[in-house]
Structures are given as C-alpha cells and as structure tokens.
Amino acid sequence: MSIEVNNESAITVDEAALQRLSAYALEAMHVHPDAELAIVLVDEAAMEQLHVQWMDEPGPTDVLSFPMDELRPGTEDQPTPAGLLGDIVLCPQVAQAQAETAGHSMMEELLLLTTHGILHLLGFDHAEPEEEKEMFGIQRDILVGFSMHERRR
C-alpha cells in the first residue's frame, strides 16, 4: 500500500498514525495492496481556495477528496484492482475547531476525517439518508476497529 502524507500546514500531526489508519481502512475495504493514496494537510487559506475552486463554496472546510481511478470497495475474494485511489486534503485548523466542539482530540478528528475521505474516494456518499446511514456505519466500524488494532500494537 503506497500511502504518502505531506503536511504543508503549520500544525504538527502524527503522520504515521494517518498512514496506519489509511492502511487499515483500505485493507478493511479490500483495496488492492498496490493501490496509491496521497494525504495532504494544508492551512485554512489553501483549503478555502480548494473549497471555492472545486465545490464552489466559501470558507475553508475540513476534508476534500479527489478520486483518480474511481476504484470501488472489493471483497475478500475479489479485491479492488491496483491503481490510484486519489488524494485527500485535510485542514488541521478546521479539524481542531471541530474536535473542541465534539470533545475529543484533533488527532481523533483527523483520523475520522481521513476515514471519511477514503470512503468518498471509494464512491460512498451521504447526500441521501440511506447513503449517509451506510457510509457513517462503515466509517464508525473502521474507526472502532482501528482503535482496537492500535491498542494491541
């Protein structure tokens, strides 16, 4: 699994944890071990620019996903083919504010946002109630499983 993390923000982040979570999530979704994922952390100004450019919405956001090869989740018997999964862009400053509101750490928020971004790269969405239920259920299962996996490390 090729998972590249590039922190262009001024905030110190546990990049190795983002890589471990991503590897865990991709394995859970049966994505081919040779798939490639890039995670970029940017400041609020850069995120706002991307948010306006790609979503036509003002202000910075927490996470944006840019799928490349439109890979979809695989199964144990039929993993996703190798390819470029895409890019996830995170904004630690926005994540920090959301973490304070939610009552957990910025890193926990970044792990949640990374999982959310990966699921978007795999074609999941939350525009409709049923889609949201499915996506957020998978997101929760991945985060709980990863947390248990980390405790055993």
PDB file of C-alpha atoms in Angstrom:
ATOM      1  CA  MET A   1       0.000   0.000   0.000  1.00  0.00           C
ATOM      2  CA  SER A   2       1.527   3.310  -1.020  1.00  0.00           C
ATOM      3  CA  ILE A   3       0.243   5.995   1.336  1.00  0.00           C
ATOM      4  CA  GLU A   4       2.011   9.321   1.152  1.00  0.00           C
ATOM      5  CA  VAL A   5       1.355  12.004   3.770  1.00  0.00           C
ATOM      6  CA  ASN A   6       2.514  15.542   3.065  1.00  0.00           C
ATOM      7  CA  ASN A   7       2.000  18.102   5.840  1.00  0.00           C
ATOM      8  CA  GLU A   8       2.028  21.591   4.324  1.00  0.00           C
ATOM      9  CA  SER A   9       0.245  23.102   7.327  1.00  0.00           C
ATOM     10  CA  ALA A  10       1.972  24.702  10.317  1.00  0.00           C
ATOM     11  CA  ILE A  11       0.324  22.196  12.672  1.00  0.00           C
ATOM     12  CA  THR A  12       2.266  19.171  13.921  1.00  0.00           C
ATOM     13  CA  VAL A  13       0.343  15.980  13.167  1.00  0.00           C
ATOM     14  CA  ASP A  14       1.059  12.297  13.794  1.00  0.00           C
ATOM     15  CA  GLU A  15       1.583  11.441  10.135  1.00  0.00           C
ATOM     16  CA  ALA A  16       2.420   7.816  10.930  1.00  0.00           C
ATOM     17  CA  ALA A  17      -0.991   7.377  12.600  1.00  0.00           C
ATOM     18  CA  LEU A  18      -2.700   8.736   9.474  1.00  0.00           C
ATOM     19  CA  GLN A  19      -0.744   6.200   7.399  1.00  0.00           C
ATOM     20  CA  ARG A  20      -1.605   3.323   9.756  1.00  0.00           C
ATOM     21  CA  LEU A  21      -5.294   4.252   9.759  1.00  0.00           C
ATOM     22  CA  SER A  22      -5.328   4.544   5.968  1.00  0.00           C
ATOM     23  CA  ALA A  23      -3.685   1.157   5.538  1.00  0.00           C
ATOM     24  CA  TYR A  24      -6.170  -0.355   7.995  1.00  0.00           C
ATOM     25  CA  ALA A  25      -9.168   1.243   6.244  1.00  0.00           C
ATOM     26  CA  LEU A  26      -8.017   0.223   2.759  1.00  0.00           C
ATOM     27  CA  GLU A  27      -7.411  -3.327   3.908  1.00  0.00           C
ATOM     28  CA  ALA A  28     -10.857  -3.403   5.560  1.00  0.00           C
ATOM     29  CA  MET A  29     -12.403  -2.255   2.273  1.00  0.00           C
ATOM     30  CA  HIS A  30     -10.450  -4.927   0.346  1.00  0.00           C
ATOM     31  CA  VAL A  31      -8.471  -2.441  -1.716  1.00  0.00           C
ATOM     32  CA  HIS A  32      -5.509  -3.932  -3.595  1.00  0.00           C
ATOM     33  CA  PRO A  33      -2.210  -3.668  -1.654  1.00  0.00           C
ATOM     34  CA  ASP A  34      -0.645  -1.831  -4.610  1.00  0.00           C
ATOM     35  CA  ALA A  35      -3.226   0.984  -4.558  1.00  0.00           C
ATOM     36  CA  GLU A  36      -1.875   4.501  -4.043  1.00  0.00           C
ATOM     37  CA  LEU A  37      -3.267   7.190  -1.750  1.00  0.00           C
ATOM     38  CA  ALA A  38      -1.999  10.704  -1.053  1.00  0.00           C
ATOM     39  CA  ILE A  39      -2.959  12.737   2.020  1.00  0.00           C
ATOM     40  CA  VAL A  40      -2.117  16.432   2.114  1.00  0.00           C
ATOM     41  CA  LEU A  41      -2.591  18.674   5.142  1.00  0.00           C
ATOM     42  CA  VAL A  42      -2.980  22.354   4.308  1.00  0.00           C
ATOM     43  CA  ASP A  43      -3.675  25.608   6.119  1.00  0.00           C
ATOM     44  CA  GLU A  44      -7.028  27.385   6.095  1.00  0.00           C
ATOM     45  CA  ALA A  45      -6.166  29.718   3.201  1.00  0.00           C
ATOM     46  CA  ALA A  46      -5.155  26.839   0.911  1.00  0.00           C
ATOM     47  CA  MET A  47      -8.222  24.817   1.920  1.00  0.00           C
ATOM     48  CA  GLU A  48     -10.518  27.757   1.286  1.00  0.00           C
ATOM     49  CA  GLN A  49      -9.036  28.172  -2.190  1.00  0.00           C
ATOM     50  CA  LEU A  50      -9.646  24.470  -2.968  1.00  0.00           C
ATOM     51  CA  HIS A  51     -13.142  24.598  -1.473  1.00  0.00           C
ATOM     52  CA  VAL A  52     -14.111  27.545  -3.687  1.00  0.00           C
ATOM     53  CA  GLN A  53     -12.418  26.094  -6.781  1.00  0.00           C
ATOM     54  CA  TRP A  54     -13.841  22.573  -6.581  1.00  0.00           C
ATOM     55  CA  MET A  55     -17.060  22.865  -4.570  1.00  0.00           C
ATOM     56  CA  ASP A  56     -17.967  26.493  -5.313  1.00  0.00           C
ATOM     57  CA  GLU A  57     -18.456  27.050  -1.589  1.00  0.00           C
ATOM     58  CA  PRO A  58     -16.873  29.823   0.506  1.00  0.00           C
ATOM     59  CA  GLY A  59     -14.596  29.322   3.509  1.00  0.00           C
ATOM     60  CA  PRO A  60     -12.270  26.500   4.460  1.00  0.00           C
ATOM     61  CA  THR A  61     -13.660  23.014   5.004  1.00  0.00           C
ATOM     62  CA  ASP A  62     -12.355  20.048   6.978  1.00  0.00           C
ATOM     63  CA  VAL A  63     -11.728  17.470   4.235  1.00  0.00           C
ATOM     64  CA  LEU A  64     -11.872  17.231   0.455  1.00  0.00           C
ATOM     65  CA  SER A  65     -11.470  14.049  -1.588  1.00  0.00           C
ATOM     66  CA  PHE A  66     -10.216  13.890  -5.154  1.00  0.00           C
ATOM     67  CA  PRO A  67     -10.732  10.404  -6.659  1.00  0.00           C
ATOM     68  CA  MET A  68      -8.444   9.349  -9.501  1.00  0.00           C
ATOM     69  CA  ASP A  69      -9.135   5.868 -10.896  1.00  0.00           C
ATOM     70  CA  GLU A  70     -12.654   5.637  -9.413  1.00  0.00           C
ATOM     71  CA  LEU A  71     -11.796   2.461  -7.520  1.00  0.00           C
ATOM     72  CA  ARG A  72     -14.615   0.835  -5.554  1.00  0.00           C
ATOM     73  CA  PRO A  73     -14.507  -1.417  -2.481  1.00  0.00           C
ATOM     74  CA  GLY A  74     -13.614  -5.002  -3.185  1.00  0.00           C
ATOM     75  CA  THR A  75     -14.378  -8.236  -1.395  1.00  0.00           C
ATOM     76  CA  GLU A  76     -12.149 -10.783   0.259  1.00  0.00           C
ATOM     77  CA  ASP A  77     -12.329 -12.953  -2.878  1.00  0.00           C
ATOM     78  CA  GLN A  78     -12.226 -10.061  -5.330  1.00  0.00           C
ATOM     79  CA  PRO A  79     -10.070  -7.147  -4.122  1.00  0.00           C
ATOM     80  CA  THR A  80     -10.172  -3.792  -5.839  1.00  0.00           C
ATOM     81  CA  PRO A  81      -7.640  -3.686  -8.689  1.00  0.00           C
ATOM     82  CA  ALA A  82      -4.394  -1.807  -8.121  1.00  0.00           C
ATOM     83  CA  GLY A  83      -4.493   1.841  -9.090  1.00  0.00           C
ATOM     84  CA  LEU A  84      -4.529   5.433  -7.936  1.00  0.00           C
ATOM     85  CA  LEU A  85      -7.177   5.810  -5.270  1.00  0.00           C
ATOM     86  CA  GLY A  86      -6.744   9.587  -5.177  1.00  0.00           C
ATOM     87  CA  ASP A  87      -5.964  12.471  -2.843  1.00  0.00           C
ATOM     88  CA  ILE A  88      -7.406  13.508   0.489  1.00  0.00           C
ATOM     89  CA  VAL A  89      -6.844  17.097   1.611  1.00  0.00           C
ATOM     90  CA  LEU A  90      -7.218  17.838   5.332  1.00  0.00           C
ATOM     91  CA  CYS A  91      -7.209  21.143   7.196  1.00  0.00           C
ATOM     92  CA  PRO A  92      -5.891  20.681  10.760  1.00  0.00           C
ATOM     93  CA  GLN A  93      -7.113  24.134  11.860  1.00  0.00           C
ATOM     94  CA  VAL A  94     -10.708  23.299  10.935  1.00  0.00           C
ATOM     95  CA  ALA A  95     -10.271  19.826  12.462  1.00  0.00           C
ATOM     96  CA  GLN A  96      -9.051  21.425  15.708  1.00  0.00           C
ATOM     97  CA  ALA A  97     -12.155  23.605  15.988  1.00  0.00           C
ATOM     98  CA  GLN A  98     -14.434  20.637  15.251  1.00  0.00           C
ATOM     99  CA  ALA A  99     -12.578  18.470  17.766  1.00  0.00           C
ATOM    100  CA  GLU A 100     -13.104  21.055  20.503  1.00  0.00           C
ATOM    101  CA  THR A 101     -16.824  21.171  19.723  1.00  0.00           C
ATOM    102  CA  ALA A 102     -17.037  17.356  19.692  1.00  0.00           C
ATOM    103  CA  GLY A 103     -14.987  16.970  22.875  1.00  0.00           C
ATOM    104  CA  HIS A 104     -12.134  14.883  21.510  1.00  0.00           C
ATOM    105  CA  SER A 105      -8.579  15.446  20.283  1.00  0.00           C
ATOM    106  CA  MET A 106      -7.581  16.999  16.982  1.00  0.00           C
ATOM    107  CA  MET A 107      -5.870  13.722  16.051  1.00  0.00           C
ATOM    108  CA  GLU A 108      -9.102  11.773  16.624  1.00  0.00           C
ATOM    109  CA  GLU A 109     -10.864  14.278  14.361  1.00  0.00           C
ATOM    110  CA  LEU A 110      -8.169  13.917  11.685  1.00  0.00           C
ATOM    111  CA  LEU A 111      -8.498  10.118  11.826  1.00  0.00           C
ATOM    112  CA  LEU A 112     -12.267  10.448  11.397  1.00  0.00           C
ATOM    113  CA  LEU A 113     -11.836  12.892   8.501  1.00  0.00           C
ATOM    114  CA  THR A 114      -9.254  10.639   6.827  1.00  0.00           C
ATOM    115  CA  THR A 115     -11.626   7.680   7.042  1.00  0.00           C
ATOM    116  CA  HIS A 116     -14.424   9.862   5.674  1.00  0.00           C
ATOM    117  CA  GLY A 117     -12.195  10.955   2.801  1.00  0.00           C
ATOM    118  CA  ILE A 118     -11.181   7.387   1.965  1.00  0.00           C
ATOM    119  CA  LEU A 119     -14.824   6.323   1.808  1.00  0.00           C
ATOM    120  CA  HIS A 120     -15.579   9.210  -0.566  1.00  0.00           C
ATOM    121  CA  LEU A 121     -12.653   8.088  -2.750  1.00  0.00           C
ATOM    122  CA  LEU A 122     -14.244   4.638  -2.838  1.00  0.00           C
ATOM    123  CA  GLY A 123     -17.524   6.058  -4.118  1.00  0.00           C
ATOM    124  CA  PHE A 124     -19.521   6.427  -0.898  1.00  0.00           C
ATOM    125  CA  ASP A 125     -21.672   9.499  -0.373  1.00  0.00           C
ATOM    126  CA  HIS A 126     -24.041  10.856   2.236  1.00  0.00           C
ATOM    127  CA  ALA A 127     -26.429  13.016   0.204  1.00  0.00           C
ATOM    128  CA  GLU A 128     -29.408  10.713   0.838  1.00  0.00           C
ATOM    129  CA  PRO A 129     -30.422   9.331   4.281  1.00  0.00           C
ATOM    130  CA  GLU A 130     -29.799   5.691   3.287  1.00  0.00           C
ATOM    131  CA  GLU A 131     -26.382   6.551   1.829  1.00  0.00           C
ATOM    132  CA  GLU A 132     -25.495   8.502   4.955  1.00  0.00           C
ATOM    133  CA  LYS A 133     -26.524   5.621   7.210  1.00  0.00           C
ATOM    134  CA  GLU A 134     -24.376   3.171   5.217  1.00  0.00           C
ATOM    135  CA  MET A 135     -21.336   5.460   4.915  1.00  0.00           C
ATOM    136  CA  PHE A 136     -21.328   6.598   8.534  1.00  0.00           C
ATOM    137  CA  GLY A 137     -21.818   2.998   9.725  1.00  0.00           C
ATOM    138  CA  ILE A 138     -18.779   1.820   7.748  1.00  0.00           C
ATOM    139  CA  GLN A 139     -16.828   4.868   8.956  1.00  0.00           C
ATOM    140  CA  ARG A 140     -17.659   4.044  12.596  1.00  0.00           C
ATOM    141  CA  ASP A 141     -16.742   0.360  12.134  1.00  0.00           C
ATOM    142  CA  ILE A 142     -13.361   1.275  10.627  1.00  0.00           C
ATOM    143  CA  LEU A 143     -12.557   3.764  13.402  1.00  0.00           C
ATOM    144  CA  VAL A 144     -13.573   1.334  16.173  1.00  0.00           C
ATOM    145  CA  GLY A 145     -11.614  -1.500  14.546  1.00  0.00           C
ATOM    146  CA  PHE A 146      -8.573   0.724  14.071  1.00  0.00           C
ATOM    147  CA  SER A 147      -8.725   1.887  17.696  1.00  0.00           C
ATOM    148  CA  MET A 148      -8.765  -1.733  18.890  1.00  0.00           C
ATOM    149  CA  HIS A 149      -5.966  -2.593  16.445  1.00  0.00           C
ATOM    150  CA  GLU A 150      -3.853   0.292  17.791  1.00  0.00           C
ATOM    151  CA  ARG A 151      -4.323  -0.805  21.411  1.00  0.00           C
ATOM    152  CA  ARG A 152      -2.862  -4.208  20.521  1.00  0.00           C
ATOM    153  CA  ARG A 153       0.252  -2.634  18.965  1.00  0.00           C
TER     154      ARG A 153
END
